Amino acid sequence: MNTVEWIAAALGLVNIALLVRRSAWNYPFGMAMVALYATVFFEAKLYGEAGLQVFFFVAQAWSWALWAKAAQANAARAEPGGGDHGDGADQVPVRRLSTTGRLVWLTGTAALALNLGWVMDRFTDAALPYADTAIAGASIAAQILLAFRRIENWVLWIAINVASIAVYIHKDLWPTAGLYLVFLLMSVLALREWTVAYRRQA
């Protein structure tokens, strides 16, 4: 299992590096990573996060289609006579949520996390039901926001990565804790890079 965890962590590094530069090619690596992590988390009795990997796999396939379409449109605008200046053939433009949108997403994420936590606590032998599902609920929201290229996804990922590091250290998943430390640093970088890109678009 340790070998599987290390391979998943390596795939995750490639995935996050491509996400920072807004490349649609992050998704094949992300899909391979979450497929392996489903097994790792199930063995660790982190059922919320194991199930989350199934969601991630489907969501990343959907996101890949959305990003590929956005990248194609961006590349078309970058062509001579195409109007706006794009970033590159595989890069996508980014957006922000409105203040109301942020409040709705925050409320929905909290409700999802609390309800999932109650289910896991009541009906399974999950090791850390509420912490596990808080991470899972926030990750679902962040993944959807990422699919729609909203900058706020990185604020959520930063919080998720901090919580995840604590959980993985507690469960002795050291390669994964190390990966999520890198994810944390890269999420901060991505927030900065996407914000700069948004201002440049404006």
mmCIF file of N, CA and C in Angstrom, residues 7 14 17 33 38 44 54 67 79 111 114 129 132 146 150 152 162 165 167 171 174 191:
data_model
loop_
_atom_site.group_PDB
_atom_site.id
_atom_site.type_symbol
_atom_site.label_atom_id
_atom_site.label_comp_id
_atom_site.label_asym_id
_atom_site.label_seq_id
_atom_site.Cartn_x
_atom_site.Cartn_y
_atom_site.Cartn_z
ATOM 1 N N ILE A 7 3.061 6.526 -5.410
ATOM 2 C CA ILE A 7 2.727 6.774 -6.818
ATOM 3 C C ILE A 7 1.620 7.821 -6.921
ATOM 4 N N VAL A 14 2.245 16.420 -10.138
ATOM 5 C CA VAL A 14 2.103 16.837 -11.539
ATOM 6 C C VAL A 14 0.763 17.537 -11.732
ATOM 7 N N ALA A 17 0.788 21.109 -10.212
ATOM 8 C CA ALA A 17 1.664 22.008 -10.979
ATOM 9 C C ALA A 17 0.965 22.490 -12.249
ATOM 10 N N MET A 33 -4.502 9.883 -9.991
ATOM 11 C CA MET A 33 -4.198 10.053 -8.572
ATOM 12 C C MET A 33 -5.373 9.639 -7.693
ATOM 13 N N ALA A 38 -8.368 6.307 -3.615
ATOM 14 C CA ALA A 38 -9.585 5.648 -3.134
ATOM 15 C C ALA A 38 -9.224 4.399 -2.337
ATOM 16 N N ALA A 44 -7.345 2.963 5.252
ATOM 17 C CA ALA A 44 -7.112 3.751 6.471
ATOM 18 C C ALA A 44 -8.415 4.052 7.224
ATOM 19 N N VAL A 54 -14.126 8.814 -5.607
ATOM 20 C CA VAL A 54 -15.026 8.408 -6.692
ATOM 21 C C VAL A 54 -15.678 9.644 -7.305
ATOM 22 N N TRP A 67 -12.879 22.556 -19.215
ATOM 23 C CA TRP A 67 -11.616 23.291 -19.381
ATOM 24 C C TRP A 67 -11.110 23.207 -20.821
ATOM 25 N N GLU A 79 -5.568 34.172 -31.439
ATOM 26 C CA GLU A 79 -5.137 34.176 -32.828
ATOM 27 C C GLU A 79 -5.225 35.587 -33.405
ATOM 28 N N ALA A 111 -23.317 22.857 5.590
ATOM 29 C CA ALA A 111 -24.451 21.948 5.772
ATOM 30 C C ALA A 111 -24.114 20.544 5.273
ATOM 31 N N LEU A 114 -21.600 18.814 7.792
ATOM 32 C CA LEU A 114 -22.226 18.393 9.053
ATOM 33 C C LEU A 114 -23.122 17.178 8.865
ATOM 34 N N PRO A 129 -14.922 10.750 11.905
ATOM 35 C CA PRO A 129 -16.077 11.030 11.044
ATOM 36 C C PRO A 129 -16.295 12.496 10.699
ATOM 37 N N ASP A 132 -13.171 13.978 8.816
ATOM 38 C CA ASP A 132 -13.125 13.331 7.509
ATOM 39 C C ASP A 132 -14.153 13.944 6.561
ATOM 40 N N LEU A 146 -13.615 24.769 -8.913
ATOM 41 C CA LEU A 146 -12.455 24.625 -9.789
ATOM 42 C C LEU A 146 -12.901 24.334 -11.222
ATOM 43 N N ARG A 150 -13.429 29.287 -10.823
ATOM 44 C CA ARG A 150 -13.607 30.397 -9.892
ATOM 45 C C ARG A 150 -12.410 30.479 -8.945
ATOM 46 N N GLU A 152 -12.064 31.507 -6.015
ATOM 47 C CA GLU A 152 -12.331 31.152 -4.613
ATOM 48 C C GLU A 152 -12.076 29.684 -4.314
ATOM 49 N N VAL A 162 -4.766 22.316 4.996
ATOM 50 C CA VAL A 162 -4.334 22.428 6.394
ATOM 51 C C VAL A 162 -4.983 21.332 7.230
ATOM 52 N N ILE A 165 -3.635 17.721 6.274
ATOM 53 C CA ILE A 165 -2.299 17.417 6.806
ATOM 54 C C ILE A 165 -2.410 16.886 8.230
ATOM 55 N N VAL A 167 -5.006 15.404 9.666
ATOM 56 C CA VAL A 167 -5.639 14.078 9.652
ATOM 57 C C VAL A 167 -4.663 13.008 9.183
ATOM 58 N N LYS A 171 -3.149 9.644 11.080
ATOM 59 C CA LYS A 171 -3.332 8.286 10.557
ATOM 60 C C LYS A 171 -2.040 7.677 10.021
ATOM 61 N N TRP A 174 2.216 9.335 5.985
ATOM 62 C CA TRP A 174 3.244 10.362 5.870
ATOM 63 C C TRP A 174 3.499 10.844 4.443
ATOM 64 N N LEU A 191 -3.513 30.645 -5.915
ATOM 65 C CA LEU A 191 -4.389 31.771 -5.596
ATOM 66 C C LEU A 191 -3.771 33.073 -6.108
#
